[in-house]
Amino acid sequence: MQTVRIEIQQQGGPEVMQLLTAELPPPGAGEVLLKHLAIGLNFIDTYHRSGLYPVSLPSGLGLEACGVIEALGHGVHDLKVGDRVAYAGGAVGAYSTYRIVAADKLVLVPDGVADEVAAATLLRGMTAQYLLKRTFPVQAGQTIVFHAAAGGVGQIACQWAQALGVRVIGTVGSAAKAKMAAAWCDHVLDYNDATWPQQVRDLTEGLGVPVVYDGVGAATFEGSLDCLALRGMLVSFGNASGAVPSFNPGILAQKGSLFLTRPTLGHYTANRGELVETAQDYFTALAQHRIVPEIGQRYPLADVQQAHRDLESRNTTGSTVLIP
Ligand SMILES: NC(=O)c1ccc[n+]([C@@H]2O[C@H](COP(=O)([O-])OP(=O)(O)OC[C@H]3O[C@@H](n4cnc5c(N)ncnc54)[C@H](OP(=O)(O)O)[C@@H]3O)[C@@H](O)[C@H]2O)c1
């Protein structure tokens, strides 16, 4: 069986991603052969490509896809040929037409969820799930700040938070994105305006918010600390603008006995039970129309370089799918 896949020989700009054809072995014990129907593009893919996160070279890229099972390895009993499944996380290599995947990383995709939605949003949906329900479990009536509210995770998480009865202050980087995010945020602030932390205080009677979810990183770190209430929590879950620089923990005391956590999806879906529960909770929220994720961009797999350029230059909204 042949697959067409993206490979990098070295880390660097989008140009290091090259399309090649490779031979796949039959699936081994506990594995399945998957024909990809759609592939998700996530910001973390740019970190694996650029060198911000390490990979062992040469390497594939991509963590997320939806596909149909074409063959089963030994010992796989709870899935069958023809099942439509998705995965989000694990080893890199989703940018491919066919792939061998560990069966215990797969979840069945319910009938009502389209291939593109499963492929482009399972990782983000599960991220929103653990952030809002397990890292800092939000409660109805609370006000939160969610950065990059027009982005992939942002759109899903803000819709979900509102459905949970939370008042959402979303931040964005342009007027066009502000208009868009107003559909799922109670208030939208532009974080290019340096007064945004004060604007958060103005919206919360001077108190600040109990939690800030920050996937932007370096550019928003200080402001995020500045708009937290006493004993509030900064959930720093990404680095879209670059990694947060080193800092003295004493700053957390000075700014109100704050908490800081730096979570990742892998640690919140560390075993099969957690993975299935997290995915099912997301699929249920989709089925109840509490979340309607937008697939803002579609690219053929061969155009992945352009897809990365657009994501890194802030030219995407919602989630992005690659078509194999
Ligand atoms: N820890 C986890 O478990 C986990 C899981 C999934 C994702 N993440 C993180 O969550 C964040 C969002 O991921 P996503 O895939 O949904 O991406 P995304 O939000 O669709 O895209 C990133 C957004 O970040 C904003 N941004 C601010 N400064 C930026 C800069 N200098 N360069 C590029 N973008 C900048 C842009 O929105 P504006 O134009 O509005 O500023 C951009 O559209 C990423 O940091 C990602 O690594 C973490």
XYZ file of C-alpha atoms and ligand atoms in Angstrom:
372
model
C 0.000 0.000 0.000
C 1.379 3.402 -0.972
C 0.746 6.677 0.830
C 1.383 10.245 -0.248
C 2.618 12.203 2.732
C 4.321 15.361 3.878
C 7.804 14.951 5.280
C 10.406 17.333 6.708
C 14.150 16.588 6.559
C 14.941 19.625 8.714
C 12.967 22.114 10.804
C 12.386 25.584 9.388
C 9.930 27.655 7.351
C 6.937 26.277 5.424
C 9.253 25.404 2.506
C 10.785 22.471 4.450
C 7.522 20.520 3.982
C 7.810 18.238 0.955
C 5.284 15.861 -0.583
C 6.546 12.326 -1.220
C 5.277 8.832 -1.867
C 6.129 6.048 0.592
C 5.326 2.367 1.035
C 3.255 1.406 4.102
C 3.672 -1.972 5.842
C 0.532 -3.937 6.787
C -0.875 -2.870 10.183
C 0.865 -4.578 13.113
C -0.663 -5.865 16.352
C -3.040 -3.291 17.817
C -2.905 -1.120 14.684
C -5.225 -0.298 11.785
C -4.722 0.969 8.239
C -6.645 4.199 7.804
C -7.612 5.930 4.576
C -7.766 9.619 5.462
C -10.887 11.504 4.382
C -9.841 14.861 5.833
C -6.885 16.140 7.904
C -6.836 18.842 10.577
C -4.335 21.711 10.619
C -3.350 22.893 14.090
C -1.049 25.607 15.337
C 1.114 22.965 17.022
C 1.989 21.653 13.539
C 3.832 24.922 12.921
C 5.820 24.423 16.165
C 6.851 20.904 15.045
C 7.814 22.296 11.642
C 9.662 25.415 12.859
C 11.659 23.840 15.675
C 9.833 25.448 18.629
C 8.915 21.857 19.609
C 11.379 19.005 18.949
C 10.704 16.141 16.492
C 13.055 13.376 15.413
C 14.086 13.876 11.779
C 13.116 13.037 9.115
C 9.566 13.447 10.325
C 5.988 13.530 9.167
C 3.698 16.295 10.445
C 0.134 16.608 11.664
C -1.715 15.175 14.648
C -5.327 14.940 13.593
C -7.475 13.321 10.908
C -10.729 11.541 10.138
C -10.641 8.406 8.036
C -12.135 5.046 7.234
C -10.582 1.772 8.394
C -9.292 -0.347 5.487
C -7.489 -3.156 7.378
C -7.061 -4.381 10.955
C -3.912 -5.701 12.642
C -3.911 -8.606 15.116
C -5.776 -8.083 18.353
C -8.045 -5.243 17.239
C -11.533 -6.386 18.226
C -13.563 -3.268 19.009
C -13.263 -1.713 15.506
C -14.070 -3.111 12.056
C -13.189 -2.454 8.428
C -15.380 0.396 7.137
C -15.679 2.198 10.509
C -15.351 5.989 10.268
C -12.964 7.129 12.981
C -10.897 10.126 14.042
C -7.813 10.782 16.145
C -6.199 13.868 17.650
C -2.757 13.649 19.199
C -0.165 10.895 19.468
C 2.680 10.591 16.970
C 3.050 13.144 14.158
C 2.231 12.037 10.597
C -1.414 12.882 9.879
C -0.517 14.860 6.716
C -0.906 11.763 4.510
C -3.415 9.928 2.334
C -3.086 6.595 4.182
C -1.620 5.919 7.600
C -1.071 3.117 10.110
C -2.520 4.225 13.462
C -2.714 2.629 16.926
C -6.315 1.455 17.388
C -6.461 2.719 20.986
C -5.984 6.322 19.775
C -9.122 6.186 17.592
C -12.655 7.277 18.406
C -15.746 6.431 16.351
C -17.228 9.471 14.625
C -21.017 9.733 15.113
C -23.148 9.835 11.936
C -24.157 13.473 12.368
C -20.551 14.737 12.412
C -19.088 15.464 8.944
C -15.618 14.195 7.979
C -14.245 17.737 7.815
C -15.655 18.712 11.208
C -14.224 15.613 12.889
C -10.839 16.096 11.199
C -10.494 19.821 11.757
C -11.991 20.196 15.220
C -11.589 17.065 17.368
C -8.263 18.270 18.783
C -9.601 21.766 19.409
C -12.904 20.500 20.758
C -11.210 18.170 23.223
C -8.895 21.032 24.198
C -11.880 23.286 24.892
C -13.424 20.436 26.919
C -10.501 19.945 29.281
C -9.737 23.673 29.595
C -13.288 24.683 30.527
C -14.313 21.601 32.486
C -11.158 20.243 34.091
C -8.245 22.726 34.161
C -10.310 25.595 35.548
C -13.900 24.295 35.714
C -16.046 27.293 34.850
C -19.350 27.993 36.571
C -22.466 29.695 35.250
C -22.398 33.411 36.035
C -18.604 33.724 35.951
C -16.806 36.047 33.534
C -13.764 34.702 31.690
C -11.184 36.003 29.226
C -10.409 33.826 26.196
C -7.645 35.001 23.850
C -7.684 34.590 20.035
C -11.461 34.203 20.187
C -11.868 34.056 16.397
C -9.312 31.233 16.061
C -9.929 27.500 15.999
C -9.810 26.722 19.722
C -11.183 30.165 20.570
C -14.345 29.832 18.539
C -15.228 26.417 19.958
C -14.308 27.251 23.555
C -16.173 30.575 23.607
C -19.348 28.995 22.200
C -19.101 26.190 24.738
C -18.459 28.594 27.623
C -21.517 30.638 26.686
C -23.585 27.457 26.538
C -22.410 26.750 30.108
C -23.776 30.118 31.217
C -20.457 31.936 31.325
C -19.975 35.578 30.287
C -17.151 35.600 27.734
C -14.686 38.409 27.074
C -12.897 37.383 23.876
C -9.810 39.055 22.465
C -8.777 39.291 18.802
C -6.187 41.034 16.647
C -8.282 42.825 14.009
C -11.588 44.596 13.440
C -12.751 41.888 11.007
C -12.134 39.171 13.597
C -13.834 41.294 16.278
C -16.980 41.391 14.159
C -16.882 37.645 13.740
C -16.155 36.823 17.405
C -19.052 39.015 18.544
C -21.294 36.092 17.553
C -19.927 33.947 20.437
C -18.503 36.490 22.904
C -20.359 38.883 25.195
C -17.560 41.432 24.773
C -14.718 41.533 22.248
C -11.472 43.420 22.888
C -8.588 44.069 20.478
C -5.375 43.056 22.238
C -3.345 45.327 19.956
C -4.758 48.105 22.154
C -2.456 48.053 25.195
C -5.301 49.108 27.478
C -7.115 45.765 27.066
C -6.298 44.541 30.627
C -7.802 47.750 32.019
C -10.830 47.266 29.764
C -11.292 43.830 31.340
C -11.240 45.444 34.793
C -13.747 48.060 33.624
C -16.069 45.255 32.525
C -15.758 43.484 35.905
C -16.282 46.355 38.359
C -12.532 46.572 38.877
C -12.280 43.028 40.214
C -10.768 41.229 37.240
C -11.663 37.720 36.060
C -11.156 34.386 37.855
C -9.512 32.824 34.805
C -7.746 33.785 31.573
C -7.276 31.115 28.891
C -4.226 32.171 26.893
C -3.075 30.369 23.753
C -1.297 33.458 22.410
C 1.681 33.295 24.796
C 4.458 35.886 24.775
C 2.383 38.845 23.547
C -0.416 38.492 26.102
C 1.301 36.961 29.145
C 1.739 40.118 31.225
C -1.647 41.558 30.339
C -3.264 38.268 31.251
C -1.751 38.428 34.751
C -2.890 42.052 35.039
C -6.559 41.335 34.446
C -6.941 38.434 36.893
C -8.887 38.716 40.140
C -7.167 37.867 43.437
C -6.219 34.167 43.434
C -7.231 33.919 39.772
C -5.726 31.400 37.369
C -3.803 31.968 34.160
C -4.205 28.919 31.932
C -1.333 29.346 29.467
C -1.994 26.716 26.814
C -0.153 27.891 23.706
C 2.437 30.086 22.019
C 0.910 31.514 18.835
C 2.957 34.728 19.303
C 6.032 32.943 20.710
C 6.945 31.172 23.946
C 6.346 32.973 27.253
C 9.727 34.307 28.474
C 11.217 33.223 31.805
C 9.903 35.125 34.817
C 10.264 35.372 38.595
C 7.436 33.427 40.321
C 7.299 36.280 42.838
C 5.270 38.179 40.227
C 2.368 35.812 40.952
C 2.376 36.981 44.583
C 2.652 40.662 43.651
C -0.279 40.483 41.268
C -2.693 38.757 43.666
C -1.539 35.272 44.763
C -2.255 34.036 41.256
C -2.117 30.478 39.909
C -0.420 29.586 36.647
C -0.774 26.309 34.791
C 0.606 25.177 31.416
C -1.571 22.208 30.372
C -1.498 20.017 27.247
C -4.212 17.835 25.745
C -2.077 14.681 25.970
C -2.020 14.860 29.761
C -5.814 15.282 29.916
C -6.435 12.305 27.595
C -3.690 10.159 29.033
C -5.629 6.897 29.090
C -8.287 5.332 26.885
C -11.132 6.169 29.289
C -10.248 9.869 29.416
C -9.800 10.049 25.643
C -13.175 8.493 24.876
C -15.007 10.540 27.530
C -13.463 13.792 26.323
C -14.264 13.084 22.662
C -17.808 11.975 23.506
C -18.464 15.101 25.526
C -17.379 17.186 22.532
C -19.439 15.166 20.047
C -22.474 15.509 22.343
C -22.048 19.289 22.465
C -21.893 19.284 18.652
C -25.021 17.136 18.381
C -26.881 19.499 20.709
C -25.782 22.423 18.500
C -24.191 24.085 21.508
C -21.117 24.452 19.300
C -21.189 25.113 15.561
C -17.540 25.195 14.486
C -16.637 27.034 11.327
C -14.282 25.418 8.829
C -12.809 28.719 7.680
C -10.261 27.348 5.208
C -9.788 24.281 2.999
C -6.552 23.394 1.191
C -5.482 20.386 -0.881
C -2.792 18.472 1.050
C -0.314 19.495 -1.666
C -0.887 23.176 -0.713
C 0.082 22.693 2.931
C 2.898 25.258 2.688
C 0.339 27.980 1.940
C -1.900 26.693 4.734
C 0.959 27.114 7.241
C 1.768 30.591 5.914
C -1.835 31.686 6.322
C -2.119 30.258 9.856
C 1.126 31.867 11.016
C 0.316 35.241 9.485
C -3.047 35.378 11.310
C -4.991 35.068 8.073
C -7.230 32.208 9.202
C -10.451 32.103 11.178
C -12.068 29.113 12.838
C -10.573 25.733 11.924
C -8.687 24.612 8.821
C -8.864 21.341 6.921
C -6.437 19.699 4.483
C -7.999 17.511 1.808
C -5.912 14.408 0.978
N -2.123 23.020 25.175
C -2.995 22.387 24.417
O -3.502 21.310 24.798
C -3.388 22.985 23.110
C -4.246 22.284 22.249
C -4.655 22.922 21.061
C -4.168 24.193 20.758
N -3.303 24.804 21.599
C -2.804 26.153 21.336
O -3.949 26.994 21.216
C -3.636 28.097 20.378
C -4.700 28.202 19.295
O -4.556 27.082 18.422
P -5.352 27.001 17.056
O -4.763 25.845 16.315
O -6.810 27.023 17.316
O -4.884 28.332 16.311
P -5.752 29.622 15.942
O -6.321 30.204 17.207
O -6.699 29.262 14.865
O -4.635 30.579 15.367
C -3.824 31.307 16.242
C -4.354 32.729 16.450
O -3.520 33.338 17.427
C -3.561 34.717 17.250
N -2.221 35.314 17.313
C -1.855 36.281 18.182
N -0.597 36.643 17.964
C -0.144 35.910 16.938
C 1.094 35.838 16.238
N 2.127 36.618 16.574
N 1.233 34.964 15.221
C 0.210 34.175 14.873
N -1.002 34.177 15.499
C -1.173 35.049 16.520
C -4.174 34.981 15.857
O -5.483 35.510 16.066
P -5.653 37.148 15.989
O -5.382 37.506 14.553
O -7.052 37.359 16.422
O -4.640 37.699 16.930
C -4.233 33.620 15.226
O -5.297 33.483 14.297
C -2.219 27.837 19.836
O -1.290 28.516 20.632
C -2.059 26.342 20.035
O -0.715 25.953 20.125
C -2.902 24.225 22.755
